[in-house]
Amino acid sequence: MKRSFFPKVIIMAVVALAVLAACVGKSTQNVIPDKSMYSRADSMVIQAGQVGDFECVIALADSLVDAGELSPIRADNYRGIAYISMGQMQKSIDCFRRASGNDNPPAEDFWEYINAGSNLAHLQNAQNDLEGAIGTALHFIERLSGVDSPRRARELHNLYFCLGNTQMKLERHDEADKSFNEAFYWLGICVDNDSTGIELKGALTTLENIATAQLNIAQYDEAEKWLNREDSLLAIYKTSAVADSADVDFYRALITLNRAQICQARGQEAEAARYYDDYAASAYGNSVEGRISGCAYLMLAHRYDEAAYNYTFLNDFITGRAIEFDLETIADDLLPKFRSQYYAGQKDSALQMALQIAEVYDSALIRQKRSDAAELAVIYDTQGKERQIAEQESRSQFLTVVAIAVGVVALLIVIFAIYMFRLWRITKEKNRILAQQITEAVEYKEKLREQKKSQAVIEDKKVGAGLSISDFTALTDEQLFLCLRDLIENEHLFLQPDFGRQTLMEHTGLSKECIGAAFAQGSGSSSLPAYVRELRLDYAIRLMNNQPDISIDTVSQGSGFTSADTFTRNFRAKYGMTPTAYKQTIIDA
C-alpha cells in the first residue's frame, strides 16, 4: 500500500500560513512589509479558529468585513481556512479564488493575496484540477519574481512543491524534478534565515512528501536522493535548540520505512528486513497508523501473515480519521488488506473483507461522480440491495438453527455452503456485468467518434491536407479542436508514450496557448492529458478484446502508457477494476 504522507496535513500546513499575513503598508510592492501585524479584528477571528469554532470564524469574517474592520482578502482567507477544517473543499476553493483574484492588492494584504494563491493551487491539486493547479502556481511564482522580502522564500518553497506534486500526477517527471529542486533551494533559504526551528521542521515534512511521491511511482533512485537530503536535515534538526525527541523519532521511522521499501524493490532483501525491524521497533511503527503504513513494505516483501495482522487495526484507523469509503480508499486500503488475508491463508477473514468491499463499493462509485461510471453505479446499487437481502436471510436462518440444538452443526454447514456458492455466483456475475458495460461503453464511444469525424469536415479541410498556420489561426476553438482531434486519432499520435502538447506544436506549428484553448473550449473543458488518457484506455480495451491472451505489459506499451503500473492505476480509477481482472473476465466469458 502506497499512501501519501498526511495529505490533509499538507493542505492545512500550507493554509495555516494565511493566518500570518495581516500586514500593514502602502499600496505598492516596493513597500511591502516583512513582518505580520494583527489588528483587533484578526485576533477575534484567529481565536475562534483556535478553539475549533469554524462557524463562528465565518460569521465573524462576514460581520467584520461589512463593518470595514477586515479587508475582503483577509476575510476570504479566514473563510477558506474554516471551510477546509469543515471538509467543504469547494467553498474553500471559491474563497481562495476570490482572495487571489485581485492582481493589484493593497500592500498590507499582499502576503494574504499570495497565501490565497498558494492555498488555491494546493486545493486544486487535491481535487485533481491539475491544469488549474499548474496555472495557479506558475502565476503566483511570477508575481513573486520582483518582490524583495525574506518571506518570498517561504512562499516560493510552497508554490514550487505544489507545482512539482501536480507535475508528478501528470507524469511530467523531468519537470517535476526541476520544480522539487527549486522547492529545495528555497527551502534551504527558509531554514538558513529561521531562528525558531519552525521552518526546519516544516522542511522535513516537505522532503518526506517528495520522497513518498517518488516512491509511489517506483522512482527509487530519485526517492533515495530525497531521503538522503531528509536524513541530513534531520541530523541538523536533532542538534538544534528547538529539537523535539518525539519528532526526531517520528521522521527517523519514516525514513527507515522508505529505505526498507527501496531495498526490497532492488532485491536487497536482508538489508530491507533490517530497516523494517528498526521501523517496527519505533514508537510510530507500533502506532495504529504506523502499523498500516508498514504494510507497504510487508506486502512488497510477501510477508503476508504480518501484513494481515497489521491490517486488523485498519478499521480503527479509518474510524479515527473519519475517512469516507471512496474508490481510492478501497484501492489503497481495503484491497491490500484483502490480498494480505488471502495470501496468508486466512480465507474466512478474506471472505469478510470481500463482503465489506462489496458493501461500500456502490456508494464509493456514486461518490466518485465520474460520468462513465454513472450507469454502472445503478447496477451496483441494485446488486448491493440484493446482497443485503441475502445476508439478512442467511442471518435469520442462522438464528433459527441456533434454537434447534439437535441439528445445529449439520444445518450450519449446509447454510455456509449455500452462502459461499451464492457469493461466488454473485461476484462472478458482477464482474461479468461490469466488463460487459465497459466493453459496450468503449464500442459506443468508438462509433460516436466515427460519426463525429464524418460530421467535422470544415470546408473540406483536414489536418495534413494543406492547412497552413494561417489557416489554423482563422478557425474557432471548436473547429481547431476538431482538426487536432482528427490528427491525434487518425495518425495514432496518442500511442506515443511521450506524446503531449509539444508533439502537436511540432506537427501543426501552433502555440501551446492555441492548443490549450482549443481543448478547453472545443472539447467541453477537457484537458489534453485527460483526452489522450481516454483514447489510450479505449485503445487498451480494444486490444484486450481482440487479443485475450495478450499480457498487461504489452497492452500498456501498445496503448502509449509509460509503464504497466501507470496503465493499471489509470484503468482502475476509470473503470473500478484492474485490467487483469477485466481481461480474465472476458476470457471466462
Coordinates of C-alpha atoms in Angstrom, one line a residue:
M1 CA 0.0 0.0 0.0
K2 CA 1.5 3.3 -1.2
R3 CA -0.1 6.1 0.9
S4 CA 0.5 9.8 0.7
F5 CA 2.1 11.4 3.8
F6 CA -0.8 13.1 5.6
P7 CA -2.4 14.8 2.5
K8 CA -4.8 16.8 4.7
V9 CA -1.9 17.9 6.9
I10 CA -0.1 19.2 3.8
I11 CA -3.0 21.3 2.9
M12 CA -3.5 22.6 6.5
A13 CA 0.2 23.4 6.9
V14 CA 0.1 25.5 3.7
V15 CA -3.2 27.1 4.6
A16 CA -2.1 28.0 8.1
L17 CA 0.4 30.4 6.6
A18 CA -2.6 32.6 5.7
V19 CA -3.0 33.4 9.4
L20 CA 0.5 35.1 9.5
A21 CA -0.2 37.5 6.7
A22 CA -2.1 40.5 8.1
C23 CA 0.5 43.2 7.1
V24 CA 0.4 47.0 7.0
G25 CA 1.9 49.4 4.5
K26 CA 1.3 51.3 1.3
S27 CA -0.2 50.2 -2.0
T28 CA 3.0 49.5 -3.9
Q29 CA 5.1 46.3 -3.8
N30 CA 8.2 48.4 -3.1
V31 CA 7.0 48.9 0.4
I32 CA 5.5 45.5 1.2
P33 CA 6.1 44.9 4.9
D34 CA 8.1 41.9 6.1
K35 CA 6.5 41.4 9.5
S36 CA 2.9 40.5 10.1
M37 CA 0.9 42.7 12.3
Y38 CA -2.5 41.7 13.7
S39 CA -5.5 44.0 14.2
R40 CA -8.2 43.5 16.8
A41 CA -10.4 42.0 14.1
D42 CA -7.7 39.5 13.1
S43 CA -7.3 38.4 16.7
M44 CA -11.0 37.8 17.1
V45 CA -11.2 35.6 14.1
I46 CA -8.0 33.7 14.9
Q47 CA -9.1 33.0 18.5
A48 CA -12.4 31.5 17.2
G49 CA -10.4 29.2 14.8
Q50 CA -8.0 28.1 17.6
V51 CA -10.9 26.7 19.7
G52 CA -12.3 25.0 16.6
D53 CA -15.5 27.1 16.2
F54 CA -15.3 27.4 12.5
E55 CA -18.9 28.5 12.1
C56 CA -18.0 31.5 14.3
V57 CA -14.9 32.2 12.1
I58 CA -17.2 32.5 9.1
A59 CA -19.7 34.7 10.9
L60 CA -17.1 37.0 12.3
A61 CA -15.4 37.3 8.9
D62 CA -18.7 38.3 7.4
S63 CA -19.6 40.9 10.0
L64 CA -16.1 42.4 10.3
V65 CA -15.7 42.9 6.6
D66 CA -19.2 44.5 6.5
A67 CA -18.1 46.8 9.3
G68 CA -14.9 47.8 7.4
E69 CA -12.6 46.3 10.1
L70 CA -11.3 43.5 8.0
S71 CA -10.3 43.6 4.4
P72 CA -12.1 41.4 1.8
I73 CA -8.9 39.5 1.0
R74 CA -8.2 38.6 4.6
A75 CA -11.8 37.7 5.3
D76 CA -11.9 35.3 2.4
N77 CA -8.7 33.7 3.5
Y78 CA -10.1 33.1 7.0
R79 CA -13.3 31.7 5.5
G80 CA -11.3 29.4 3.2
I81 CA -9.3 28.0 6.2
A82 CA -12.6 27.4 8.1
Y83 CA -14.2 25.6 5.2
I84 CA -11.2 23.3 4.9
S85 CA -11.5 22.4 8.5
M86 CA -15.2 21.7 8.0
G87 CA -14.4 19.5 5.0
Q88 CA -16.2 21.8 2.5
M89 CA -13.4 22.0 -0.1
Q90 CA -15.4 23.6 -3.0
K91 CA -16.4 26.5 -0.8
S92 CA -12.8 26.8 0.4
I93 CA -11.7 26.9 -3.3
D94 CA -14.2 29.7 -4.0
C95 CA -13.0 31.8 -1.1
F96 CA -9.3 31.5 -2.0
R97 CA -10.1 32.2 -5.7
R98 CA -11.8 35.5 -4.6
A99 CA -9.0 36.4 -2.3
S100 CA -6.3 35.8 -5.1
G101 CA -8.4 37.3 -7.9
N102 CA -7.1 40.9 -7.5
D103 CA -3.7 41.2 -9.1
N104 CA -3.1 44.6 -7.6
P105 CA -3.8 44.1 -3.9
P106 CA -3.0 46.7 -1.2
A107 CA 0.5 46.3 0.2
E108 CA -0.9 45.4 3.7
D109 CA -2.8 42.5 2.1
F110 CA -0.1 41.4 -0.4
W111 CA 1.0 38.3 1.6
E112 CA -2.6 37.3 2.2
Y113 CA -3.1 37.5 -1.6
I114 CA 0.0 35.3 -2.2
N115 CA -1.2 32.8 0.5
A116 CA -4.6 32.6 -1.1
G117 CA -3.0 31.7 -4.4
S118 CA -0.8 29.1 -2.8
N119 CA -3.7 27.6 -1.0
L120 CA -5.8 27.6 -4.1
A121 CA -3.1 25.7 -6.0
H122 CA -2.8 23.1 -3.3
L123 CA -6.6 22.6 -3.2
Q124 CA -6.8 22.4 -7.0
N125 CA -4.2 19.7 -6.9
A126 CA -6.0 17.8 -4.1
Q127 CA -9.2 18.0 -6.2
N128 CA -7.4 16.7 -9.3
D129 CA -7.8 20.0 -11.2
L130 CA -4.2 19.5 -12.3
E131 CA -4.1 22.0 -15.2
G132 CA -5.7 24.6 -12.9
A133 CA -3.2 23.9 -10.1
I134 CA -0.2 24.3 -12.5
G135 CA -1.6 27.6 -13.9
T136 CA -2.3 29.0 -10.5
A137 CA 1.2 28.0 -9.1
L138 CA 3.0 29.4 -12.1
H139 CA 1.0 32.7 -11.9
F140 CA 1.9 33.3 -8.3
I141 CA 5.6 32.3 -8.8
E142 CA 5.7 35.0 -11.4
R143 CA 4.0 37.5 -9.1
L144 CA 6.8 37.0 -6.6
S145 CA 9.6 37.5 -9.1
G146 CA 10.0 41.2 -8.3
V147 CA 9.5 41.0 -4.6
D148 CA 12.4 41.6 -2.2
S149 CA 11.4 40.2 1.1
P150 CA 12.5 37.4 3.5
R151 CA 9.0 35.9 3.2
R152 CA 9.5 35.3 -0.5
A153 CA 11.5 32.1 0.1
R154 CA 8.7 30.5 2.2
E155 CA 6.0 31.3 -0.4
L156 CA 8.2 30.1 -3.4
H157 CA 9.0 26.9 -1.5
N158 CA 5.3 26.1 -1.1
L159 CA 4.4 27.0 -4.7
Y160 CA 7.2 25.0 -6.2
F161 CA 6.4 22.0 -4.1
C162 CA 2.7 22.2 -5.2
L163 CA 3.9 22.6 -8.8
G164 CA 6.2 19.5 -8.6
N165 CA 3.5 17.4 -7.0
T166 CA 1.0 18.3 -9.7
Q167 CA 3.5 17.6 -12.5
M168 CA 4.1 14.2 -10.9
K169 CA 0.4 13.4 -11.2
L170 CA 0.6 14.3 -14.9
E171 CA 3.7 12.1 -15.3
R172 CA 5.8 15.1 -16.3
H173 CA 8.7 13.6 -14.2
D174 CA 11.5 15.8 -15.6
E175 CA 9.5 19.0 -15.0
A176 CA 8.5 17.7 -11.5
D177 CA 12.2 17.1 -10.6
K178 CA 13.1 20.6 -11.6
S179 CA 10.2 22.0 -9.5
F180 CA 11.2 19.9 -6.5
N181 CA 14.8 21.1 -6.8
E182 CA 13.5 24.7 -6.9
A183 CA 11.4 24.0 -3.8
F184 CA 14.5 22.5 -2.1
Y185 CA 16.6 25.6 -3.0
W186 CA 14.1 28.0 -1.4
L187 CA 13.6 25.6 1.5
G188 CA 17.3 26.0 2.3
I189 CA 16.9 29.8 2.3
C190 CA 13.9 29.5 4.7
V191 CA 15.9 27.2 7.1
D192 CA 19.0 29.4 7.0
N193 CA 17.0 32.5 7.9
D194 CA 14.9 30.8 10.6
S195 CA 15.8 31.1 14.2
T196 CA 12.7 29.4 15.6
G197 CA 13.1 26.0 14.1
I198 CA 9.6 26.1 12.7
E199 CA 10.9 26.2 9.1
L200 CA 13.3 23.4 9.8
K201 CA 10.6 21.1 10.9
G202 CA 8.4 22.1 8.0
A203 CA 11.3 21.3 5.7
L204 CA 11.4 17.7 7.0
T205 CA 7.8 17.3 6.2
T206 CA 8.3 18.6 2.6
L207 CA 11.2 16.3 1.9
E208 CA 9.3 13.3 3.3
N209 CA 6.4 14.2 0.9
I210 CA 8.7 14.5 -2.1
A211 CA 10.4 11.1 -1.3
T212 CA 7.0 9.5 -0.9
A213 CA 5.8 10.9 -4.2
Q214 CA 8.8 9.4 -5.9
L215 CA 8.2 6.0 -4.2
N216 CA 4.6 5.9 -5.3
I217 CA 5.7 5.9 -9.0
A218 CA 8.7 3.5 -8.4
Q219 CA 11.3 6.2 -9.0
Y220 CA 13.6 4.6 -6.4
D221 CA 16.8 6.4 -7.3
E222 CA 15.1 9.8 -7.0
A223 CA 13.3 8.7 -3.8
E224 CA 16.7 7.8 -2.3
K225 CA 18.1 11.2 -3.2
W226 CA 15.4 13.0 -1.3
L227 CA 15.6 10.6 1.6
N228 CA 19.3 11.3 1.9
R229 CA 18.5 15.0 2.0
E230 CA 15.9 14.4 4.6
D231 CA 18.3 12.4 6.6
S232 CA 20.9 15.1 6.6
L233 CA 18.4 17.8 7.6
L234 CA 17.1 15.6 10.4
A235 CA 20.7 15.4 11.8
I236 CA 20.7 19.2 11.8
Y237 CA 17.3 19.4 13.4
K238 CA 18.3 16.9 16.1
T239 CA 21.2 19.1 17.3
S240 CA 19.1 22.3 17.2
A241 CA 17.8 24.0 20.4
V242 CA 14.2 23.5 19.4
A243 CA 14.5 19.8 18.6
D244 CA 11.8 17.5 19.9
S245 CA 12.8 13.9 20.5
A246 CA 9.4 12.6 19.5
D247 CA 9.6 14.5 16.2
V248 CA 13.1 13.1 15.6
D249 CA 12.0 9.6 16.3
F250 CA 8.9 10.1 14.0
Y251 CA 10.9 11.3 11.0
R252 CA 13.6 8.7 11.6
A253 CA 10.9 6.0 11.5
L254 CA 9.5 7.3 8.2
I255 CA 13.0 7.4 6.6
T256 CA 13.7 3.9 7.8
L257 CA 10.4 2.5 6.3
N258 CA 11.1 4.2 3.0
R259 CA 14.6 2.8 2.8
A260 CA 13.2 -0.7 3.6
Q261 CA 10.9 -0.4 0.5
I262 CA 13.7 0.8 -1.7
C263 CA 16.0 -2.0 -0.7
Q264 CA 13.2 -4.6 -1.1
A265 CA 12.4 -3.3 -4.6
R266 CA 16.1 -3.6 -5.5
G267 CA 16.3 -7.2 -4.3
Q268 CA 18.3 -6.3 -1.2
E269 CA 16.0 -8.3 1.0
A270 CA 18.3 -8.8 4.0
E271 CA 19.0 -5.1 4.3
A272 CA 15.4 -4.3 3.7
A273 CA 14.4 -6.6 6.6
R274 CA 16.8 -4.9 8.9
Y275 CA 15.4 -1.5 8.1
Y276 CA 11.9 -2.7 8.7
D277 CA 12.8 -4.3 12.0
D278 CA 14.2 -0.9 13.1
Y279 CA 11.0 0.8 11.9
A280 CA 8.7 -1.8 13.7
A281 CA 10.6 -1.2 16.9
S282 CA 9.9 2.6 16.8
A283 CA 7.1 4.3 18.6
Y284 CA 5.5 5.3 15.3
G285 CA 5.9 1.8 13.9
N286 CA 3.9 0.5 16.9
S287 CA 1.1 3.0 16.5
V288 CA -2.1 2.2 14.6
E289 CA -1.1 4.5 11.7
G290 CA 2.4 3.2 11.8
R291 CA 1.3 -0.4 11.5
I292 CA -0.9 0.4 8.5
S293 CA 1.9 2.3 6.8
G294 CA 4.3 -0.5 7.4
C295 CA 2.1 -2.8 5.3
A296 CA 3.6 -1.2 2.2
Y297 CA 6.9 -2.9 2.8
L298 CA 5.3 -6.2 4.2
M299 CA 3.2 -6.7 1.0
L300 CA 6.2 -5.9 -1.2
A301 CA 8.3 -8.5 0.8
H302 CA 5.4 -11.1 0.7
R303 CA 5.3 -11.2 4.4
Y304 CA 1.5 -11.6 4.3
D305 CA 0.9 -13.0 7.8
E306 CA 2.4 -9.9 9.4
A307 CA 0.6 -7.6 6.9
A308 CA -2.7 -9.3 7.7
Y309 CA -2.1 -8.8 11.4
N310 CA -1.3 -5.1 11.0
Y311 CA -4.4 -4.7 8.9
T312 CA -6.5 -5.8 11.8
F313 CA -6.0 -2.2 13.0
L314 CA -7.3 -0.7 9.7
N315 CA -10.9 -0.2 10.9
D316 CA -9.7 1.7 14.0
F317 CA -7.6 3.9 11.7
I318 CA -10.4 4.7 9.3
T319 CA -12.9 5.4 12.1
G320 CA -10.4 7.6 13.9
R321 CA -9.6 9.7 10.8
A322 CA -13.3 9.8 9.8
I323 CA -12.2 8.6 6.3
E324 CA -15.0 8.1 3.8
F325 CA -15.0 5.0 1.6
D326 CA -14.3 6.0 -1.9
L327 CA -12.6 4.2 -4.8
E328 CA -9.2 5.4 -3.6
T329 CA -9.7 4.1 -0.1
I330 CA -10.9 0.8 -1.5
A331 CA -7.8 0.5 -3.7
D332 CA -5.2 1.8 -1.2
D333 CA -6.6 0.2 2.0
L334 CA -9.3 -2.4 1.6
L335 CA -8.0 -4.4 -1.4
P336 CA -4.4 -4.7 0.1
K337 CA -6.0 -5.9 3.3
F338 CA -8.0 -8.5 1.4
R339 CA -4.9 -9.6 -0.5
S340 CA -2.8 -9.9 2.6
Q341 CA -5.5 -12.1 4.3
Y342 CA -6.0 -14.2 1.1
Y343 CA -2.3 -14.9 0.6
A344 CA -1.8 -15.5 4.3
G345 CA -4.3 -18.3 4.0
Q346 CA -6.9 -16.6 6.2
K347 CA -9.8 -17.4 3.8
D348 CA -12.6 -16.7 6.3
S349 CA -11.2 -13.2 7.0
A350 CA -10.6 -12.6 3.3
L351 CA -14.3 -13.5 2.7
Q352 CA -15.4 -11.0 5.3
M353 CA -13.1 -8.4 3.7
A354 CA -14.6 -9.1 0.3
L355 CA -18.1 -8.6 1.7
Q356 CA -17.1 -5.3 3.2
I357 CA -15.6 -4.1 -0.1
A358 CA -18.8 -5.2 -1.9
E359 CA -20.8 -3.3 0.7
V360 CA -19.0 0.0 0.3
Y361 CA -18.3 -0.2 -3.4
D362 CA -21.8 1.1 -4.5
S363 CA -21.6 4.3 -2.5
A364 CA -17.9 4.8 -3.5
L365 CA -18.8 4.6 -7.2
I366 CA -21.6 7.2 -6.7
R367 CA -19.3 9.5 -4.7
Q368 CA -16.7 9.3 -7.4
K369 CA -19.1 11.2 -9.8
R370 CA -17.4 10.0 -12.9
S371 CA -19.7 10.3 -15.9
D372 CA -18.6 7.0 -17.4
A373 CA -19.3 5.2 -14.1
A374 CA -22.8 6.7 -13.6
E375 CA -24.6 3.8 -15.3
L376 CA -22.5 1.2 -13.5
A377 CA -23.4 2.8 -10.2
V378 CA -27.1 2.0 -10.7
I379 CA -26.3 -1.7 -11.5
Y380 CA -24.1 -2.0 -8.4
D381 CA -26.7 -0.3 -6.2
T382 CA -29.3 -2.9 -7.3
Q383 CA -27.0 -5.8 -6.7
G384 CA -25.9 -4.3 -3.3
K385 CA -29.6 -4.4 -2.2
E386 CA -30.0 -8.0 -3.4
R387 CA -26.8 -9.0 -1.5
Q388 CA -28.1 -7.3 1.7
I389 CA -31.4 -9.2 1.5
A390 CA -29.4 -12.5 1.0
E391 CA -27.3 -11.7 4.1
Q392 CA -30.4 -10.9 6.2
E393 CA -32.0 -14.2 5.1
S394 CA -28.8 -16.1 6.0
R395 CA -28.6 -14.5 9.5
S396 CA -32.3 -15.2 10.1
Q397 CA -31.7 -18.9 9.2
F398 CA -28.7 -19.0 11.4
L399 CA -30.6 -17.7 14.4
T400 CA -33.3 -20.3 13.8
V401 CA -30.8 -23.1 13.6
V402 CA -29.2 -22.0 16.9
A403 CA -32.6 -22.6 18.6
I404 CA -32.7 -26.1 17.3
A405 CA -29.9 -27.8 19.3
V406 CA -30.1 -31.2 17.7
G407 CA -29.4 -30.2 14.1
V408 CA -27.4 -27.1 14.6
V409 CA -24.0 -28.3 13.3
A410 CA -25.3 -30.0 10.2
L411 CA -27.6 -27.2 9.3
L412 CA -24.9 -24.5 9.7
I413 CA -22.6 -26.4 7.3
V414 CA -25.3 -26.6 4.7
I415 CA -26.2 -22.9 5.0
F416 CA -22.5 -21.9 4.9
A417 CA -22.0 -24.0 1.7
I418 CA -25.0 -22.4 0.1
Y419 CA -23.9 -19.0 1.1
M420 CA -20.4 -19.5 -0.3
F421 CA -21.9 -20.7 -3.6
R422 CA -24.2 -17.8 -3.9
L423 CA -21.4 -15.3 -3.1
W424 CA -19.2 -16.9 -5.7
R425 CA -22.0 -16.6 -8.3
I426 CA -22.9 -13.0 -7.4
T427 CA -19.2 -12.0 -7.6
K428 CA -18.7 -13.7 -10.9
E429 CA -21.9 -12.2 -12.3
K430 CA -21.0 -8.7 -11.0
N431 CA -17.6 -8.9 -12.8
R432 CA -19.2 -10.1 -16.0
I433 CA -21.7 -7.2 -16.0
L434 CA -19.0 -4.7 -15.2
A435 CA -16.7 -6.0 -18.0
Q436 CA -19.7 -6.0 -20.4
Q437 CA -20.6 -2.4 -19.5
I438 CA -17.0 -1.3 -20.0
T439 CA -16.8 -3.1 -23.4
E440 CA -20.1 -1.7 -24.6
A441 CA -19.2 1.8 -23.5
V442 CA -15.9 1.7 -25.4
E443 CA -17.7 0.4 -28.5
Y444 CA -20.3 3.1 -28.3
K445 CA -17.6 5.8 -27.9
E446 CA -15.8 4.4 -31.0
K447 CA -19.0 4.6 -33.1
L448 CA -19.6 8.1 -31.7
R449 CA -16.1 9.2 -32.7
E450 CA -16.6 7.8 -36.2
Q451 CA -19.8 9.8 -36.5
K452 CA -18.2 13.0 -35.3
K453 CA -15.3 12.5 -37.7
S454 CA -17.8 12.3 -40.6
Q455 CA -19.5 15.5 -39.5
A456 CA -16.4 17.5 -38.6
V457 CA -15.2 18.4 -42.1
I458 CA -14.7 22.2 -42.1
E459 CA -15.0 23.5 -45.7
D460 CA -13.5 20.1 -46.8
K461 CA -10.2 20.9 -45.0
K462 CA -8.3 18.3 -42.9
V463 CA -5.1 18.5 -40.9
G464 CA -2.3 17.4 -43.0
A465 CA -4.2 18.3 -46.3
G466 CA -2.6 21.6 -46.9
L467 CA -3.6 23.7 -44.0
S468 CA -1.0 26.4 -43.1
I469 CA -0.6 28.1 -39.7
S470 CA -2.7 31.0 -41.0
D471 CA -5.5 28.5 -41.8
F472 CA -5.4 27.2 -38.3
T473 CA -5.5 30.7 -36.7
A474 CA -8.6 31.5 -38.7
L475 CA -10.5 28.7 -37.1
T476 CA -12.6 29.0 -34.0
D477 CA -11.5 27.0 -30.9
E478 CA -14.2 24.4 -31.6
Q479 CA -13.1 24.0 -35.2
L480 CA -9.5 23.8 -34.3
F481 CA -10.3 21.1 -31.7
L482 CA -11.9 19.0 -34.4
C483 CA -8.8 19.3 -36.6
L484 CA -6.5 18.4 -33.7
R485 CA -8.7 15.5 -32.7
D486 CA -8.6 14.1 -36.3
L487 CA -4.8 14.5 -36.3
I488 CA -4.4 12.7 -32.9
E489 CA -6.7 9.9 -33.7
N490 CA -6.0 9.3 -37.4
E491 CA -2.2 9.4 -37.0
H492 CA -2.4 7.4 -33.7
L493 CA -0.2 10.1 -32.1
F494 CA -1.7 9.2 -28.7
L495 CA 0.1 5.8 -28.8
Q496 CA 3.4 7.6 -28.5
P497 CA 4.5 7.5 -24.7
D498 CA 6.0 11.0 -24.9
F499 CA 3.0 12.5 -26.7
G500 CA 1.9 15.8 -25.4
R501 CA 1.3 19.4 -26.3
Q502 CA 4.9 19.7 -27.7
T503 CA 4.1 17.0 -30.2
L504 CA 1.1 18.9 -31.5
M505 CA 3.1 22.1 -31.7
E506 CA 5.7 20.3 -33.9
H507 CA 3.0 18.8 -36.2
T508 CA 0.9 22.0 -36.6
G509 CA 3.1 25.0 -35.8
L510 CA 0.5 26.2 -33.3
S511 CA 1.4 27.7 -29.9
K512 CA 0.7 25.9 -26.7
E513 CA -1.8 28.6 -25.8
C514 CA -3.8 28.0 -29.0
I515 CA -3.8 24.2 -28.4
G516 CA -4.8 24.6 -24.7
A517 CA -7.6 27.0 -25.7
A518 CA -8.9 24.6 -28.4
F519 CA -9.1 21.7 -25.9
A520 CA -10.5 23.9 -23.1
Q521 CA -13.3 25.4 -25.3
G522 CA -13.8 22.9 -28.1
S523 CA -13.8 19.6 -26.1
G524 CA -16.2 20.6 -23.3
S525 CA -13.4 21.8 -20.9
S526 CA -11.4 18.6 -21.2
S527 CA -7.6 19.0 -21.0
L528 CA -5.3 17.4 -23.5
P529 CA -3.8 14.9 -21.0
A530 CA -7.3 13.8 -20.0
Y531 CA -8.3 13.4 -23.6
V532 CA -5.2 11.4 -24.5
R533 CA -5.6 9.2 -21.4
E534 CA -9.2 8.5 -22.6
L535 CA -8.0 7.5 -26.0
R536 CA -5.3 5.2 -24.6
L537 CA -7.7 3.4 -22.2
D538 CA -10.2 2.9 -25.1
Y539 CA -7.4 1.5 -27.3
A540 CA -6.3 -0.8 -24.5
I541 CA -9.9 -2.2 -24.1
R542 CA -10.0 -3.0 -27.8
L543 CA -6.6 -4.7 -27.6
M544 CA -7.6 -6.9 -24.8
N545 CA -10.9 -7.8 -26.5
N546 CA -9.2 -8.6 -29.8
Q547 CA -6.2 -10.5 -28.2
P548 CA -7.4 -12.1 -24.9
D549 CA -4.0 -13.8 -24.4
I550 CA -2.0 -10.5 -24.6
S551 CA 0.0 -9.6 -21.5
I552 CA -0.8 -6.5 -19.5
D553 CA 2.8 -5.2 -20.1
T554 CA 2.2 -5.5 -23.8
V555 CA -1.2 -3.8 -23.6
S556 CA 0.3 -0.8 -21.6
Q557 CA 3.2 -0.4 -24.0
G558 CA 0.9 -0.8 -27.1
S559 CA -1.5 1.8 -25.7
G560 CA 1.1 4.5 -25.1
F561 CA 1.4 4.3 -21.3
T562 CA 4.8 4.7 -19.8
S563 CA 4.5 1.7 -17.6
A564 CA 2.2 -1.1 -16.6
D565 CA 1.7 0.5 -13.2
T566 CA 0.6 3.7 -14.7
F567 CA -1.8 1.9 -17.0
T568 CA -3.2 -0.2 -14.1
R569 CA -3.7 2.9 -11.9
N570 CA -5.5 4.9 -14.7
F571 CA -7.6 1.8 -15.7
R572 CA -8.7 1.2 -12.1
A573 CA -9.5 4.9 -11.5
K574 CA -11.6 5.0 -14.7
Y575 CA -13.4 1.7 -14.6
G576 CA -13.4 0.5 -10.9
M577 CA -11.4 -2.7 -11.7
T578 CA -7.9 -3.7 -12.7
P579 CA -7.0 -4.5 -16.3
T580 CA -6.0 -8.0 -15.1
A581 CA -9.5 -8.6 -13.7
Y582 CA -11.1 -7.3 -16.8
K583 CA -9.1 -9.5 -19.1
Q584 CA -9.7 -12.6 -17.0
T585 CA -13.5 -11.8 -17.0
I586 CA -13.7 -11.5 -20.8
I587 CA -11.6 -14.7 -21.2
D588 CA -14.0 -16.6 -18.8
A589 CA -17.0 -15.3 -20.7

